[in-house]
Short mmCIF file of C-alpha atoms in Angstrom, two decimals:
data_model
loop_
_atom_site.label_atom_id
_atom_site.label_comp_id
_atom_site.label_asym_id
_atom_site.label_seq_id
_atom_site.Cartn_x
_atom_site.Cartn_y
_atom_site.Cartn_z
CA UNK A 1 -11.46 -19.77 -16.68
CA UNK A 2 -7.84 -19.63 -16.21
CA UNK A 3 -5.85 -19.73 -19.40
CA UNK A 4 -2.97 -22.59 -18.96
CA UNK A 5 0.27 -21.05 -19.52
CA UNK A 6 3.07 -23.05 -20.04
CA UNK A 7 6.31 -21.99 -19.11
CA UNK A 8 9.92 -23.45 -18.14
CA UNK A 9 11.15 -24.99 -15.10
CA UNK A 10 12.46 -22.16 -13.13
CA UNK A 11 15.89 -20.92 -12.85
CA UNK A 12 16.27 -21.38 -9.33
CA UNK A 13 14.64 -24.37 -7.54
CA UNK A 14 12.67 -23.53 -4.03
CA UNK A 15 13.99 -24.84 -1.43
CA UNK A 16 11.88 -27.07 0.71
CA UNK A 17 10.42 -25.25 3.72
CA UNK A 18 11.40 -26.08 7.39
CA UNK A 19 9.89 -28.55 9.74
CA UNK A 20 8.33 -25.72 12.05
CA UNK A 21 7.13 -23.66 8.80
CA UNK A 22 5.65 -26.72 7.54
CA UNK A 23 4.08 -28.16 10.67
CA UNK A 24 2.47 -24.68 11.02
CA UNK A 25 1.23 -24.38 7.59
CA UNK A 26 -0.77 -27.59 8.20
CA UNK A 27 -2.48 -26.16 10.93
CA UNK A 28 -3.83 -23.43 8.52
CA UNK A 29 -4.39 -26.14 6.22
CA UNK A 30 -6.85 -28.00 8.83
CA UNK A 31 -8.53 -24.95 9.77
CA UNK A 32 -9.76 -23.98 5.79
CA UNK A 33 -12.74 -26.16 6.35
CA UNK A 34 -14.43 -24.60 9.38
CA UNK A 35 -13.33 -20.72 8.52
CA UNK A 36 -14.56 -21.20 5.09
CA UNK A 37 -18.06 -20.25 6.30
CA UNK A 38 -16.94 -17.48 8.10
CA UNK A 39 -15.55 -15.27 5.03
CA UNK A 40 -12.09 -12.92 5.11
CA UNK A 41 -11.40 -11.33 8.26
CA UNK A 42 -11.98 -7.35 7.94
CA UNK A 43 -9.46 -5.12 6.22
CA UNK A 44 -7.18 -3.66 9.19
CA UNK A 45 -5.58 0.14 8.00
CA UNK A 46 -4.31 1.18 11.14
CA UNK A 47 -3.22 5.03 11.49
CA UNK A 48 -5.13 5.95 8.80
CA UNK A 49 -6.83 9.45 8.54
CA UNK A 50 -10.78 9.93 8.23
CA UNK A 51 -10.52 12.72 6.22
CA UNK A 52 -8.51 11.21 2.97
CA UNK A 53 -6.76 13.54 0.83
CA UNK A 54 -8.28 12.22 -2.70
CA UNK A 55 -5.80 11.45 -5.43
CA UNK A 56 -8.07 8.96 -7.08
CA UNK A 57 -9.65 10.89 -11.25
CA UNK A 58 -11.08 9.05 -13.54
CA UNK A 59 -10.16 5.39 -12.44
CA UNK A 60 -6.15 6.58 -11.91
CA UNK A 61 -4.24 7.19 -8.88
CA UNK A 62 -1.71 9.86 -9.19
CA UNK A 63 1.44 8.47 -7.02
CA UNK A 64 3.30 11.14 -4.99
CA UNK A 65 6.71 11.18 -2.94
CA UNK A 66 6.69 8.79 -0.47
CA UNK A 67 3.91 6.15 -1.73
CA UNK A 68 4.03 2.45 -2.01
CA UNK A 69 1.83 -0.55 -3.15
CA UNK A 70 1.10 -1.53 -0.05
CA UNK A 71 0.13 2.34 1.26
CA UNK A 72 -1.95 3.16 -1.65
CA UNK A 73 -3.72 -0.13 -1.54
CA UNK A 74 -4.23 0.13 2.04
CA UNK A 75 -6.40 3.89 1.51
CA UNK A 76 -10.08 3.90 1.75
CA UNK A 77 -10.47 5.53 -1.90
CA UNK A 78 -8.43 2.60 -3.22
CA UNK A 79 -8.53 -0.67 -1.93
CA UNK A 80 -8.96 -0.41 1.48
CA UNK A 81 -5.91 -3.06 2.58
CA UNK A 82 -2.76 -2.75 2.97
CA UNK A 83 -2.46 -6.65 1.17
CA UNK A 84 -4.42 -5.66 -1.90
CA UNK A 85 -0.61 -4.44 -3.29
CA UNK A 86 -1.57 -7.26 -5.33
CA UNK A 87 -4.32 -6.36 -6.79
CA UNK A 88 -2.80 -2.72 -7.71
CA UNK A 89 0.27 -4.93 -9.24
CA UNK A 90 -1.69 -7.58 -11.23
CA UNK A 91 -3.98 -4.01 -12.94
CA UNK A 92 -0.63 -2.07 -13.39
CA UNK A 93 2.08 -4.74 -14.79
CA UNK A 94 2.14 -2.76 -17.63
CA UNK A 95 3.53 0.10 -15.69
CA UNK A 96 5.13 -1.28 -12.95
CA UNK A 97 7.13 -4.76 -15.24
CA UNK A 98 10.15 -2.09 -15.20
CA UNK A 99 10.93 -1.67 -11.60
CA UNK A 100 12.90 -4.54 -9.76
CA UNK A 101 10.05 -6.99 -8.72
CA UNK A 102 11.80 -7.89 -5.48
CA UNK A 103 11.11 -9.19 -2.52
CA UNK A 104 10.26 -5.37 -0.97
CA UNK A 105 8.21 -4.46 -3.92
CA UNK A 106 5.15 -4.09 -1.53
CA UNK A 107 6.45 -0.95 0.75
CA UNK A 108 9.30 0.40 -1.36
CA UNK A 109 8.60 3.75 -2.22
CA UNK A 110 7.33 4.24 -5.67
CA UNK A 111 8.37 7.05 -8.70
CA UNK A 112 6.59 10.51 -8.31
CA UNK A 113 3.87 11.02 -10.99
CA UNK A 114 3.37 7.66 -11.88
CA UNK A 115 -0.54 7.05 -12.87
CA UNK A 116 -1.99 3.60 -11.42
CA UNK A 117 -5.29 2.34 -12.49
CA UNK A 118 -7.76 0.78 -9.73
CA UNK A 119 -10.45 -0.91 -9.43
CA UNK A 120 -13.74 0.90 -10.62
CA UNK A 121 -17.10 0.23 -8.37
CA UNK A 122 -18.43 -0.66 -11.77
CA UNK A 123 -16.03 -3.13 -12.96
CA UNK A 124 -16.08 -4.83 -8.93
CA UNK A 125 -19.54 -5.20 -9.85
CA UNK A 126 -18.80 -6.68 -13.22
CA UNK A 127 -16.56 -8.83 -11.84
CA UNK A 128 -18.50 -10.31 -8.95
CA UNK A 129 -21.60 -10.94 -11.43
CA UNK A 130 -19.50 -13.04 -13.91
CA UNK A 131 -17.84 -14.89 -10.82
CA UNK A 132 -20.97 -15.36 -9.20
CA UNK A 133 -21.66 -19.68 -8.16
CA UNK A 134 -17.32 -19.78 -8.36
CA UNK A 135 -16.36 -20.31 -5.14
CA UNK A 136 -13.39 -23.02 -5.58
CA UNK A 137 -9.70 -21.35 -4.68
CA UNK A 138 -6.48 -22.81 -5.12
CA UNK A 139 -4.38 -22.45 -1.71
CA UNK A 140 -0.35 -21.93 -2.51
CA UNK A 141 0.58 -20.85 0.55
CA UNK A 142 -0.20 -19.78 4.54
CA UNK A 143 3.00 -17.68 6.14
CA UNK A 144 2.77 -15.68 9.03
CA UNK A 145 5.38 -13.57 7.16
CA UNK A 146 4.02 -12.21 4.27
CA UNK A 147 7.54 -11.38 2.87
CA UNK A 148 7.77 -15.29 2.32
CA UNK A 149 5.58 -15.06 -0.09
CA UNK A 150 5.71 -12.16 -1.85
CA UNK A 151 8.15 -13.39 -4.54
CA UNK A 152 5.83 -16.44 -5.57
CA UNK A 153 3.06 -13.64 -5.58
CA UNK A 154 4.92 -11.59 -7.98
CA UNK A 155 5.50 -14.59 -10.47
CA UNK A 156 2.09 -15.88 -10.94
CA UNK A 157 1.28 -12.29 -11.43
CA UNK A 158 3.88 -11.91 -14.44
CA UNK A 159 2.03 -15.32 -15.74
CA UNK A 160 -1.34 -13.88 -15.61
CA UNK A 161 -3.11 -15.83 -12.94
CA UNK A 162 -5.61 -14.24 -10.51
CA UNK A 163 -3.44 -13.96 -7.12
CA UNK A 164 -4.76 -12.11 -4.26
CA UNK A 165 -3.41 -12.24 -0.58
CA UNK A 166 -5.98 -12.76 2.19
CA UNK A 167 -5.55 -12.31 6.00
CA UNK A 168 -6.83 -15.33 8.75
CA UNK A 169 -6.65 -15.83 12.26
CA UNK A 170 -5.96 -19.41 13.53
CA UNK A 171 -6.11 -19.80 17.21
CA UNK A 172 -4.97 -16.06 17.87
CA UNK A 173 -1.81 -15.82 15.39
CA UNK A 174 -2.75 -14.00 12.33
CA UNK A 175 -1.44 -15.93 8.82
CA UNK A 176 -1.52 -14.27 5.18
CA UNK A 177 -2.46 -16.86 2.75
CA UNK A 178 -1.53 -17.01 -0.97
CA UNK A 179 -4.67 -18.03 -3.08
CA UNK A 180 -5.91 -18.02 -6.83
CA UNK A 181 -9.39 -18.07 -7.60
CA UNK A 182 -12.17 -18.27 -8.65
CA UNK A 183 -13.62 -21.55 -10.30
CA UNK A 184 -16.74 -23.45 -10.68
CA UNK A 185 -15.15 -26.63 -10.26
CA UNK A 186 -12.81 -28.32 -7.95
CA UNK A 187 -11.39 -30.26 -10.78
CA UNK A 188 -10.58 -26.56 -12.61
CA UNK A 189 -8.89 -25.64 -9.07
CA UNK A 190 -6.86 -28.80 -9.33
CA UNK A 191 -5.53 -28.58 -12.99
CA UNK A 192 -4.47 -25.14 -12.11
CA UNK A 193 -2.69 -25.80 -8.73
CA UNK A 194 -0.96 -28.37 -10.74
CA UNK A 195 0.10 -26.11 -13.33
CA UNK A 196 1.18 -23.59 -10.20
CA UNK A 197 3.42 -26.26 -8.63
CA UNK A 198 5.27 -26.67 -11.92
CA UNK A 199 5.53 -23.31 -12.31
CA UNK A 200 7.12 -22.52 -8.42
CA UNK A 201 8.78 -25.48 -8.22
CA UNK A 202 6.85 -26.97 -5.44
CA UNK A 203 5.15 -30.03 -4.26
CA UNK A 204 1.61 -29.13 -3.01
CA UNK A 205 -1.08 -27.33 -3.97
CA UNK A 206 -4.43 -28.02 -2.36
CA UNK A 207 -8.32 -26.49 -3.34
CA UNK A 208 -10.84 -25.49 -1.52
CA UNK A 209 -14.30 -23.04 -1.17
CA UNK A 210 -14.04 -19.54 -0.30
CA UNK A 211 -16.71 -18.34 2.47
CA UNK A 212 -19.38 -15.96 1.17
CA UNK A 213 -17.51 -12.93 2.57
CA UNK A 214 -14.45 -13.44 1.26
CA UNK A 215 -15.83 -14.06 -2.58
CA UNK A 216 -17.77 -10.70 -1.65
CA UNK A 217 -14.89 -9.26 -1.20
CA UNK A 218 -12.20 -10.28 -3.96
CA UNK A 219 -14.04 -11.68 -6.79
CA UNK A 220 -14.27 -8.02 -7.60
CA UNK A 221 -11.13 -7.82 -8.61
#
């Protein structure tokens, strides 16, 4: 269960979206139903080496010169995905709350010797148990640029809610979509999406049920 944070209105209103960016995230929006029994699209980590150089002791990743969220996250030892950023962010805001949380935060290069903690196989496994039978997701957002919506990411990160970026293909173009999750109940999906709309400033929210593959693969985390 998500804990309900309340928190003031937000310094700087959003701006509605455009008609095109709108019409297009309805289209998404349409699709949720029939690609929910599909699952999450597999992980894409192009250019990436076989043989990984391992950097991963003890449950810490040991950051070097020219690493970023989005590179480490993307490494087989890690994450796997270039979007899971996210996931390194929400299990290192303790280390990472000092750095500007802007809009490049995902591929901007990160101090040398910094120590990130990542997801265990044990604590996945943890994780997916207790989440098992929650399936409900609240959808924020669908963008076909995923620097659109990394600074709502990064807020409901700083408020504690359970964000994670997933990739979809609708009719050949390839969307990122902004989701939190995971609940028993549609009704516990609603009250949250509600809280989330207060929280960003915007107008709609909607819930629905993650496919099999992708609760496999992010109610780990």
């Amino acid at each position: 269960m998500v804990k309900a944070i309340v928190k003031p209105s937000p310094e700087e209103p959003k701006s509605a979206p455009n008609v095109g960016e709108k019409e297009a995230e309805s289209k998404v929006k349409a699709e949720e139903g029939a690609e929910a029994g599909v699952g999450a699209s597999k992980p894409r980590n192009p250019g990436q080496s076989e043989e990984v150089e391992k950097r991963v002791e003890g449950g810490y990743y040991a950051v070097r010169k020219g690493d970023s969220l989005s590179s480490i996250a993307a490494r087989e030892d890690v994450c796997g995905d270039s979007l899971k950023w996210l996931i390194l962010l929400r299990l290192n805001m303790n280390e990472l709350g000092n750095q500007p949380l802007g809009v490049d935060l995902p591929h901007r290069e990160l101090p040398s010797g910094l120590k990130l903690k990542i997801p265990s196989p044990e604590e996945m496994k943890l994780n997916r148990k207790r989440r098992s039978g929650k399936a409900w997701t609240v959808n924020i957002k669908s963008t076909a640029a995923q620097e659109k919506i990394v600074p709502a990411a990064i807020t409901l990160t700083k408020e504690g809610y359970p964000v994670y970026l997933s990739r979809v293909n609708v009719k050949g173009k390839d969307w990122v979509r902004l989701r939190v999750g995971f609940f028993e109940k549609r009704a516990e999906a609603d009250a949250v999406g509600k809280e989330i709309q207060k929280i960003l400033n915007i107008g709609d929210t909607w819930s629905s049920k993650a496919g099999k593959n992708e609760l496999e693969e992010f109610g780990g985390f």
